Short mmCIF file of N, CA, C and O in Angstrom, two decimals:
data_model
loop_
_atom_site.label_atom_id
_atom_site.label_comp_id
_atom_site.label_asym_id
_atom_site.label_seq_id
_atom_site.Cartn_x
_atom_site.Cartn_y
_atom_site.Cartn_z
N MET A 1 -16.87 -32.57 -51.21
CA MET A 1 -17.08 -32.38 -49.79
C MET A 1 -17.84 -33.77 -49.29
O MET A 1 -18.45 -34.30 -49.98
N SER A 2 -17.47 -34.03 -48.08
CA SER A 2 -17.92 -35.20 -47.28
C SER A 2 -19.29 -35.21 -47.32
O SER A 2 -19.84 -34.06 -47.17
N VAL A 3 -19.77 -36.14 -47.27
CA VAL A 3 -21.11 -36.24 -46.87
C VAL A 3 -21.88 -35.91 -45.67
O VAL A 3 -22.99 -35.27 -45.53
N TYR A 4 -20.93 -35.96 -44.60
CA TYR A 4 -20.97 -35.56 -43.50
C TYR A 4 -21.03 -34.21 -43.24
O TYR A 4 -21.56 -33.46 -42.26
N LEU A 5 -20.67 -33.37 -44.22
CA LEU A 5 -20.35 -32.06 -44.18
C LEU A 5 -21.34 -31.03 -45.03
O LEU A 5 -21.19 -29.96 -44.97
N GLN A 6 -22.11 -31.91 -45.95
CA GLN A 6 -22.66 -31.33 -47.03
C GLN A 6 -23.92 -30.33 -46.42
O GLN A 6 -23.98 -29.31 -47.04
N HIS A 7 -24.44 -30.61 -45.24
CA HIS A 7 -25.34 -29.61 -44.42
C HIS A 7 -24.75 -28.07 -44.33
O HIS A 7 -25.60 -27.19 -44.15
N ARG A 8 -23.43 -28.17 -44.23
CA ARG A 8 -22.85 -26.73 -43.92
C ARG A 8 -22.82 -25.84 -44.95
O ARG A 8 -22.44 -24.56 -44.88
N SER A 9 -23.14 -25.96 -46.30
CA SER A 9 -23.30 -25.21 -47.33
C SER A 9 -24.64 -24.88 -47.46
O SER A 9 -24.82 -24.01 -48.19
N SER A 10 -25.58 -25.48 -46.61
CA SER A 10 -26.85 -24.64 -46.69
C SER A 10 -27.08 -23.26 -46.24
O SER A 10 -26.46 -22.88 -45.16
N THR A 11 -27.79 -22.67 -46.89
CA THR A 11 -27.93 -21.20 -46.27
C THR A 11 -28.58 -21.28 -44.98
O THR A 11 -28.41 -20.36 -44.20
N LEU A 12 -29.45 -22.19 -44.67
CA LEU A 12 -30.36 -22.03 -43.62
C LEU A 12 -29.39 -22.46 -42.34
O LEU A 12 -29.23 -21.82 -41.07
N TRP A 13 -28.29 -23.51 -42.67
CA TRP A 13 -27.12 -23.79 -41.33
C TRP A 13 -26.44 -22.55 -41.27
O TRP A 13 -26.11 -22.15 -40.13
N LEU A 14 -25.94 -21.90 -42.21
CA LEU A 14 -25.30 -20.60 -42.05
C LEU A 14 -26.16 -19.66 -41.50
O LEU A 14 -25.37 -18.82 -40.68
N ALA A 15 -27.34 -19.19 -41.77
CA ALA A 15 -28.13 -18.63 -40.82
C ALA A 15 -28.43 -19.03 -39.28
O ALA A 15 -27.90 -17.91 -38.49
N ALA A 16 -28.24 -19.86 -39.27
CA ALA A 16 -28.19 -20.55 -37.34
C ALA A 16 -26.54 -20.34 -37.21
O ALA A 16 -26.69 -19.81 -36.06
N LEU A 17 -25.67 -20.17 -37.98
CA LEU A 17 -24.55 -20.32 -37.57
C LEU A 17 -24.31 -18.85 -37.12
O LEU A 17 -23.35 -18.65 -36.29
N LEU A 18 -24.74 -17.94 -37.95
CA LEU A 18 -24.61 -16.38 -38.02
C LEU A 18 -25.35 -16.04 -36.63
O LEU A 18 -24.86 -15.14 -35.91
N HIS A 19 -26.41 -16.73 -36.56
CA HIS A 19 -27.27 -16.40 -35.22
C HIS A 19 -26.50 -16.49 -33.84
O HIS A 19 -26.66 -15.91 -33.01
N ARG A 20 -25.85 -17.79 -33.90
CA ARG A 20 -25.11 -18.12 -32.44
C ARG A 20 -24.10 -17.19 -32.51
O ARG A 20 -23.58 -16.75 -31.36
N ILE A 21 -23.43 -17.13 -33.59
CA ILE A 21 -21.89 -16.20 -33.47
C ILE A 21 -22.16 -14.95 -33.10
O ILE A 21 -21.85 -13.97 -32.18
N SER A 22 -23.63 -13.84 -33.82
CA SER A 22 -23.82 -12.77 -33.14
C SER A 22 -24.34 -12.81 -31.63
O SER A 22 -24.26 -12.01 -30.97
N GLY A 23 -24.89 -13.97 -31.51
CA GLY A 23 -25.35 -14.10 -29.66
C GLY A 23 -23.82 -14.03 -28.99
O GLY A 23 -23.88 -13.53 -28.13
N LEU A 24 -23.25 -14.57 -29.41
CA LEU A 24 -21.72 -14.80 -28.67
C LEU A 24 -21.07 -13.22 -28.57
O LEU A 24 -20.59 -12.93 -27.51
N ALA A 25 -21.25 -12.81 -29.99
CA ALA A 25 -20.41 -11.49 -29.93
C ALA A 25 -21.05 -10.54 -28.70
O ALA A 25 -20.50 -9.54 -28.44
N LEU A 26 -22.57 -10.63 -29.00
CA LEU A 26 -23.38 -9.45 -28.11
C LEU A 26 -22.81 -10.01 -26.70
O LEU A 26 -23.13 -9.03 -25.65
N ALA A 27 -22.65 -11.12 -26.23
CA ALA A 27 -22.46 -11.52 -24.83
C ALA A 27 -21.18 -11.10 -24.72
O ALA A 27 -20.86 -10.81 -23.24
N ILE A 28 -20.24 -10.95 -25.17
CA ILE A 28 -18.92 -10.36 -24.93
C ILE A 28 -19.20 -8.93 -24.68
O ILE A 28 -18.33 -8.20 -24.33
N PHE A 29 -19.73 -8.13 -25.88
CA PHE A 29 -19.69 -6.82 -25.53
C PHE A 29 -20.64 -6.39 -24.30
O PHE A 29 -20.61 -5.32 -23.85
N LEU A 30 -21.93 -7.08 -24.03
CA LEU A 30 -22.61 -6.65 -22.91
C LEU A 30 -21.42 -6.40 -21.41
O LEU A 30 -22.04 -5.15 -20.93
N PRO A 31 -20.39 -7.11 -20.99
CA PRO A 31 -19.97 -6.47 -19.73
C PRO A 31 -19.06 -5.38 -20.35
O PRO A 31 -19.03 -4.37 -19.24
N LEU A 32 -18.76 -4.80 -21.51
CA LEU A 32 -18.06 -3.67 -21.97
C LEU A 32 -19.14 -2.51 -21.71
O LEU A 32 -18.83 -1.42 -21.25
N HIS A 33 -20.41 -3.02 -22.12
CA HIS A 33 -21.36 -1.85 -21.77
C HIS A 33 -21.62 -1.58 -20.56
O HIS A 33 -22.01 -0.23 -20.12
N PHE A 34 -21.72 -2.56 -19.82
CA PHE A 34 -22.03 -2.15 -18.28
C PHE A 34 -20.87 -1.27 -17.73
O PHE A 34 -20.81 -0.62 -16.72
N LEU A 35 -19.39 -1.75 -18.12
CA LEU A 35 -18.27 -0.87 -17.76
C LEU A 35 -18.45 0.42 -17.86
O LEU A 35 -17.96 1.42 -17.32
N THR A 36 -18.88 0.75 -19.28
CA THR A 36 -19.06 2.17 -19.76
C THR A 36 -20.18 3.10 -18.71
O THR A 36 -20.12 3.99 -18.44
N LEU A 37 -21.60 2.22 -18.33
CA LEU A 37 -22.40 2.43 -17.43
C LEU A 37 -21.83 3.05 -16.23
O LEU A 37 -22.32 3.94 -15.60
N GLY A 38 -20.98 1.93 -15.70
CA GLY A 38 -20.27 2.18 -14.32
C GLY A 38 -19.26 3.48 -14.57
O GLY A 38 -19.26 3.95 -13.47
N LEU A 39 -18.76 3.92 -15.60
CA LEU A 39 -18.00 5.12 -15.72
C LEU A 39 -18.61 6.13 -15.18
O LEU A 39 -18.32 7.52 -14.71
N ALA A 40 -20.21 6.31 -15.62
CA ALA A 40 -21.18 7.38 -15.27
C ALA A 40 -21.19 7.46 -13.78
O ALA A 40 -21.47 8.59 -13.37
N ILE A 41 -21.08 6.23 -13.38
CA ILE A 41 -21.33 6.21 -11.79
C ILE A 41 -19.83 6.85 -11.13
O ILE A 41 -20.12 7.53 -9.91
N GLN A 42 -19.10 6.47 -11.43
CA GLN A 42 -17.81 7.03 -11.19
C GLN A 42 -17.51 8.69 -11.14
O GLN A 42 -16.58 9.01 -10.50
N GLY A 43 -17.90 9.21 -11.99
CA GLY A 43 -17.79 10.62 -12.31
C GLY A 43 -17.86 11.07 -13.69
O GLY A 43 -17.68 10.52 -14.40
N GLU A 44 -18.29 12.47 -13.90
CA GLU A 44 -18.44 13.13 -14.95
C GLU A 44 -17.09 13.07 -15.71
O GLU A 44 -17.14 12.82 -17.12
N ALA A 45 -15.95 13.48 -15.22
CA ALA A 45 -14.73 13.56 -15.91
C ALA A 45 -14.37 12.13 -16.78
O ALA A 45 -14.10 12.14 -17.88
N ARG A 46 -14.45 10.96 -15.76
CA ARG A 46 -14.16 9.53 -16.68
C ARG A 46 -15.21 9.33 -17.77
O ARG A 46 -14.83 9.09 -18.83
N LEU A 47 -16.50 9.81 -17.51
CA LEU A 47 -17.29 9.32 -18.62
C LEU A 47 -17.09 10.20 -20.01
O LEU A 47 -17.39 9.81 -20.89
N GLU A 48 -16.77 11.57 -19.40
CA GLU A 48 -16.42 12.47 -20.77
C GLU A 48 -15.42 12.02 -21.43
O GLU A 48 -15.32 11.98 -22.46
N GLY A 49 -14.32 11.70 -20.72
CA GLY A 49 -13.05 10.92 -21.67
C GLY A 49 -13.36 9.92 -22.45
O GLY A 49 -12.84 9.63 -23.53
N PHE A 50 -14.33 8.89 -21.63
CA PHE A 50 -14.72 7.76 -22.68
C PHE A 50 -15.70 8.48 -23.90
O PHE A 50 -15.28 7.90 -24.65
N LEU A 51 -16.46 9.09 -23.63
CA LEU A 51 -17.39 9.81 -24.93
C LEU A 51 -16.39 10.41 -25.96
O LEU A 51 -16.91 10.59 -27.04
N ARG A 52 -15.48 11.06 -25.40
CA ARG A 52 -14.49 11.84 -26.54
C ARG A 52 -13.68 10.78 -27.13
O ARG A 52 -13.63 10.70 -28.50
N TRP A 53 -13.33 9.52 -26.38
CA TRP A 53 -12.86 8.44 -27.26
C TRP A 53 -13.60 7.64 -28.12
O TRP A 53 -13.43 7.43 -29.36
N SER A 54 -15.08 7.63 -27.77
CA SER A 54 -15.76 6.98 -28.64
C SER A 54 -16.21 7.68 -29.79
O SER A 54 -16.86 7.32 -30.68
N ASP A 55 -15.87 8.90 -30.06
CA ASP A 55 -16.00 9.90 -31.15
C ASP A 55 -14.94 9.56 -32.46
O ASP A 55 -15.16 9.91 -33.61
N ALA A 56 -14.29 8.45 -32.27
CA ALA A 56 -13.28 8.04 -33.04
C ALA A 56 -13.91 7.13 -34.21
O ALA A 56 -14.99 6.54 -33.95
N LEU A 57 -13.34 7.33 -35.71
CA LEU A 57 -14.01 6.57 -36.59
C LEU A 57 -14.10 5.13 -36.46
O LEU A 57 -15.09 4.40 -36.90
N SER A 58 -13.15 4.53 -35.76
CA SER A 58 -13.07 3.16 -35.78
C SER A 58 -14.05 2.47 -34.49
O SER A 58 -14.83 1.58 -34.93
N VAL A 59 -14.27 3.44 -33.69
CA VAL A 59 -15.52 3.25 -32.71
C VAL A 59 -16.95 3.41 -33.33
O VAL A 59 -17.84 2.60 -33.08
N LYS A 60 -17.19 3.96 -34.39
CA LYS A 60 -18.39 4.47 -34.96
C LYS A 60 -18.49 3.20 -36.16
O LYS A 60 -19.53 2.79 -36.05
N LEU A 61 -17.50 2.89 -36.48
CA LEU A 61 -17.50 1.75 -37.45
C LEU A 61 -17.90 0.56 -36.55
O LEU A 61 -18.63 -0.33 -36.98
N ALA A 62 -17.41 0.40 -35.43
CA ALA A 62 -17.68 -0.60 -34.60
C ALA A 62 -19.35 -0.73 -34.15
O ALA A 62 -19.90 -1.63 -33.80
N GLU A 63 -19.76 0.37 -33.81
CA GLU A 63 -21.20 0.58 -33.71
C GLU A 63 -22.10 0.23 -34.56
O GLU A 63 -23.18 -0.46 -34.61
N GLY A 64 -21.33 0.36 -35.95
CA GLY A 64 -22.27 0.03 -37.15
C GLY A 64 -22.38 -1.51 -37.00
O GLY A 64 -23.45 -2.28 -37.17
N GLY A 65 -21.21 -2.28 -36.88
CA GLY A 65 -21.03 -3.60 -36.59
C GLY A 65 -21.94 -4.22 -35.48
O GLY A 65 -22.61 -5.20 -35.66
N LEU A 66 -21.96 -3.56 -34.13
CA LEU A 66 -22.91 -4.02 -33.35
C LEU A 66 -24.35 -3.78 -33.70
O LEU A 66 -25.11 -4.62 -33.21
N VAL A 67 -24.94 -2.82 -34.44
CA VAL A 67 -26.22 -2.56 -34.93
C VAL A 67 -26.28 -4.08 -35.90
O VAL A 67 -27.46 -4.59 -35.81
N PHE A 68 -25.31 -4.20 -36.65
CA PHE A 68 -25.74 -5.34 -37.79
C PHE A 68 -25.61 -6.59 -36.50
O PHE A 68 -26.57 -7.51 -37.06
N LEU A 69 -24.93 -6.90 -35.81
CA LEU A 69 -25.00 -7.93 -34.94
C LEU A 69 -26.49 -8.05 -34.24
O LEU A 69 -26.94 -9.03 -34.20
N LEU A 70 -26.97 -7.06 -33.79
CA LEU A 70 -28.38 -6.81 -33.04
C LEU A 70 -29.22 -7.29 -34.01
O LEU A 70 -29.98 -8.00 -33.61
N LEU A 71 -29.30 -6.67 -35.42
CA LEU A 71 -30.35 -7.06 -36.19
C LEU A 71 -30.50 -8.36 -36.68
O LEU A 71 -31.27 -9.34 -36.67
N VAL A 72 -29.06 -8.98 -37.08
CA VAL A 72 -28.85 -10.31 -37.35
C VAL A 72 -29.47 -11.25 -36.24
O VAL A 72 -30.29 -12.16 -36.42
N HIS A 73 -29.20 -11.08 -34.96
CA HIS A 73 -29.38 -11.82 -33.88
C HIS A 73 -30.99 -11.73 -33.62
O HIS A 73 -31.86 -12.59 -33.31
N MET A 74 -31.59 -10.67 -33.81
CA MET A 74 -33.07 -10.70 -33.54
C MET A 74 -33.77 -10.91 -34.83
O MET A 74 -34.74 -11.87 -34.44
N LEU A 75 -33.25 -10.86 -35.94
CA LEU A 75 -34.10 -11.51 -36.88
C LEU A 75 -33.61 -13.04 -37.23
O LEU A 75 -34.70 -13.80 -37.45
N GLY A 76 -32.88 -13.58 -36.53
CA GLY A 76 -32.53 -14.93 -36.58
C GLY A 76 -33.47 -15.57 -35.42
O GLY A 76 -33.73 -16.46 -35.70
N GLY A 77 -33.54 -14.76 -34.25
CA GLY A 77 -34.46 -15.26 -33.27
C GLY A 77 -36.12 -15.35 -33.74
O GLY A 77 -36.84 -16.24 -33.36
N VAL A 78 -36.51 -14.32 -34.55
CA VAL A 78 -37.62 -14.19 -35.20
C VAL A 78 -38.13 -15.36 -36.03
O VAL A 78 -38.91 -16.21 -36.17
N ARG A 79 -36.90 -15.84 -37.05
CA ARG A 79 -36.78 -17.05 -37.85
C ARG A 79 -37.14 -18.13 -37.10
O ARG A 79 -37.95 -18.99 -37.27
N ILE A 80 -36.22 -18.46 -35.93
CA ILE A 80 -36.50 -19.53 -35.05
C ILE A 80 -37.82 -19.80 -34.37
O ILE A 80 -38.62 -20.94 -34.57
N LEU A 81 -38.47 -18.52 -34.14
CA LEU A 81 -39.72 -18.73 -33.49
C LEU A 81 -40.72 -18.85 -34.72
O LEU A 81 -41.85 -19.83 -34.29
N LEU A 82 -40.44 -18.45 -35.88
CA LEU A 82 -41.47 -18.82 -36.98
C LEU A 82 -41.30 -20.47 -37.14
O LEU A 82 -42.32 -21.07 -37.34
N ILE A 83 -40.18 -20.77 -37.08
CA ILE A 83 -39.88 -22.43 -37.22
C ILE A 83 -40.70 -23.02 -36.48
O ILE A 83 -41.18 -24.21 -36.83
N GLU A 84 -40.41 -22.75 -35.40
CA GLU A 84 -41.14 -23.67 -34.01
C GLU A 84 -42.50 -23.50 -33.87
O GLU A 84 -43.26 -24.49 -33.52
N ASN A 85 -43.31 -22.28 -34.46
CA ASN A 85 -44.35 -22.29 -34.18
C ASN A 85 -45.34 -22.42 -35.54
O ASN A 85 -47.03 -22.11 -35.18
N PHE A 86 -45.10 -22.38 -36.60
CA PHE A 86 -45.62 -22.32 -37.93
C PHE A 86 -44.97 -23.54 -38.72
O PHE A 86 -44.24 -23.95 -38.62
N ALA A 87 -45.93 -24.02 -39.71
CA ALA A 87 -45.65 -25.07 -40.70
C ALA A 87 -44.46 -24.78 -41.48
O ALA A 87 -44.06 -23.27 -41.78
N TRP A 88 -43.78 -25.51 -41.98
CA TRP A 88 -42.63 -25.38 -42.70
C TRP A 88 -43.10 -24.63 -44.25
O TRP A 88 -43.97 -25.08 -44.52
N ARG A 89 -42.14 -23.79 -44.64
CA ARG A 89 -42.86 -22.77 -45.93
C ARG A 89 -41.55 -23.22 -46.81
O ARG A 89 -40.40 -22.87 -46.61
N ASP A 90 -41.69 -23.07 -48.16
CA ASP A 90 -40.85 -23.08 -49.24
C ASP A 90 -40.11 -21.58 -49.19
O ASP A 90 -41.05 -20.65 -48.77
N GLY A 91 -39.16 -21.38 -49.35
CA GLY A 91 -38.76 -19.91 -49.63
C GLY A 91 -38.03 -19.51 -48.30
O GLY A 91 -37.71 -18.35 -48.06
N GLN A 92 -37.82 -20.53 -47.23
CA GLN A 92 -36.99 -19.96 -46.08
C GLN A 92 -35.61 -19.55 -46.18
O GLN A 92 -35.05 -18.77 -45.48
N LYS A 93 -34.87 -20.23 -47.30
CA LYS A 93 -33.58 -19.84 -47.54
C LYS A 93 -33.66 -18.21 -48.12
O LYS A 93 -32.77 -17.60 -47.77
N GLU A 94 -34.42 -17.98 -48.81
CA GLU A 94 -34.49 -16.68 -49.48
C GLU A 94 -34.73 -15.77 -48.14
O GLU A 94 -34.39 -14.77 -48.14
N LEU A 95 -35.85 -16.11 -47.26
CA LEU A 95 -35.95 -15.19 -46.22
C LEU A 95 -34.93 -15.04 -45.25
O LEU A 95 -34.56 -13.73 -44.80
N ALA A 96 -33.70 -16.00 -44.91
CA ALA A 96 -32.77 -15.73 -44.16
C ALA A 96 -31.86 -14.88 -44.94
O ALA A 96 -31.03 -14.17 -44.42
N ALA A 97 -31.73 -15.07 -46.22
CA ALA A 97 -30.77 -14.27 -47.01
C ALA A 97 -31.22 -12.87 -46.91
O ALA A 97 -30.49 -11.73 -46.92
N ALA A 98 -32.61 -12.64 -47.29
CA ALA A 98 -33.19 -11.30 -47.05
C ALA A 98 -32.79 -10.53 -45.69
O ALA A 98 -32.76 -9.36 -45.78
N ALA A 99 -33.32 -11.54 -44.68
CA ALA A 99 -32.74 -10.88 -43.30
C ALA A 99 -31.34 -10.45 -43.22
O ALA A 99 -31.13 -9.41 -42.78
N ALA A 100 -30.38 -11.27 -43.66
CA ALA A 100 -29.05 -10.77 -43.71
C ALA A 100 -28.73 -9.93 -44.25
O ALA A 100 -27.90 -8.81 -43.90
N ALA A 101 -29.50 -9.39 -45.76
CA ALA A 101 -29.21 -8.39 -46.75
C ALA A 101 -29.90 -6.99 -45.85
O ALA A 101 -29.35 -5.92 -45.85
N LEU A 102 -30.93 -7.31 -45.30
CA LEU A 102 -31.60 -6.20 -44.49
C LEU A 102 -30.77 -5.65 -43.35
O LEU A 102 -30.94 -4.38 -43.05
N SER A 103 -30.32 -6.60 -42.58
CA SER A 103 -29.52 -6.19 -41.49
C SER A 103 -28.30 -5.23 -41.97
O SER A 103 -27.92 -4.60 -41.25
N ALA A 104 -27.59 -5.84 -43.11
CA ALA A 104 -26.41 -5.25 -43.68
C ALA A 104 -26.75 -3.83 -44.20
O ALA A 104 -26.03 -2.62 -43.84
N LEU A 105 -27.98 -3.60 -44.73
CA LEU A 105 -28.46 -2.34 -45.28
C LEU A 105 -28.58 -1.39 -43.90
O LEU A 105 -28.26 -0.18 -43.99
N ILE A 106 -29.43 -1.75 -42.98
CA ILE A 106 -29.59 -1.40 -41.89
C ILE A 106 -28.48 -0.51 -41.20
O ILE A 106 -28.36 0.39 -40.63
N ALA A 107 -27.69 -1.40 -41.04
CA ALA A 107 -26.38 -0.92 -40.21
C ALA A 107 -25.57 -0.21 -41.32
O ALA A 107 -24.80 0.62 -40.63
N PHE A 108 -25.40 -0.23 -42.62
CA PHE A 108 -24.55 0.56 -43.35
C PHE A 108 -25.40 1.97 -43.48
O PHE A 108 -24.52 2.91 -43.40
N ILE A 109 -26.68 2.20 -43.21
CA ILE A 109 -27.54 3.48 -43.07
C ILE A 109 -26.94 3.97 -41.79
O ILE A 109 -26.86 5.39 -41.45
N PHE A 110 -26.88 3.32 -40.80
CA PHE A 110 -26.45 3.71 -39.39
C PHE A 110 -25.00 4.13 -39.35
O PHE A 110 -24.87 5.57 -39.00
N ILE A 111 -24.27 3.74 -39.99
CA ILE A 111 -22.62 4.07 -40.11
C ILE A 111 -22.93 5.32 -40.77
O ILE A 111 -22.18 6.10 -40.43
N ALA A 112 -23.51 5.31 -41.92
CA ALA A 112 -23.66 6.53 -42.77
C ALA A 112 -24.15 7.83 -42.18
O ALA A 112 -23.53 9.01 -42.08
N ARG A 113 -24.80 7.57 -41.12
CA ARG A 113 -25.47 8.59 -40.55
C ARG A 113 -24.65 9.23 -39.41
O ARG A 113 -24.80 10.33 -38.96
N LEU A 114 -23.97 8.08 -38.63
CA LEU A 114 -22.88 8.72 -37.84
C LEU A 114 -21.92 9.45 -38.18
O LEU A 114 -21.07 10.20 -37.42
N LEU A 115 -21.38 9.04 -39.50
CA LEU A 115 -20.08 9.82 -40.34
C LEU A 115 -20.57 11.16 -40.74
O LEU A 115 -19.47 11.83 -41.12
N VAL A 116 -21.92 11.53 -40.75
CA VAL A 116 -22.44 12.65 -41.31
C VAL A 116 -22.10 13.93 -40.38
O VAL A 116 -22.29 13.70 -39.32
#
């Protein structure tokens, strides 16, 4: 691996990348969310049709992915706040990995509860 790319194998670099990617994915999701809210304004029938569509398994799995992205982005933001406001501590790599694991666990629990 090139000396210029060695930092990209670091856990903390991957955590920062995941934080940025989750932020972009959430930014893409927001207009779709507002479109859905707009359906409620347009009438009950259009919203009901959308809600029936949202009962599909693929949509429920996507909701689990959305919960994962929200958690990863939130915990990544907390990590950045801690880095900026407190002294550097050993173990940040482990905390970043634990945050990703916790996000995945909560997202899987969310999906499992949706499917029951």
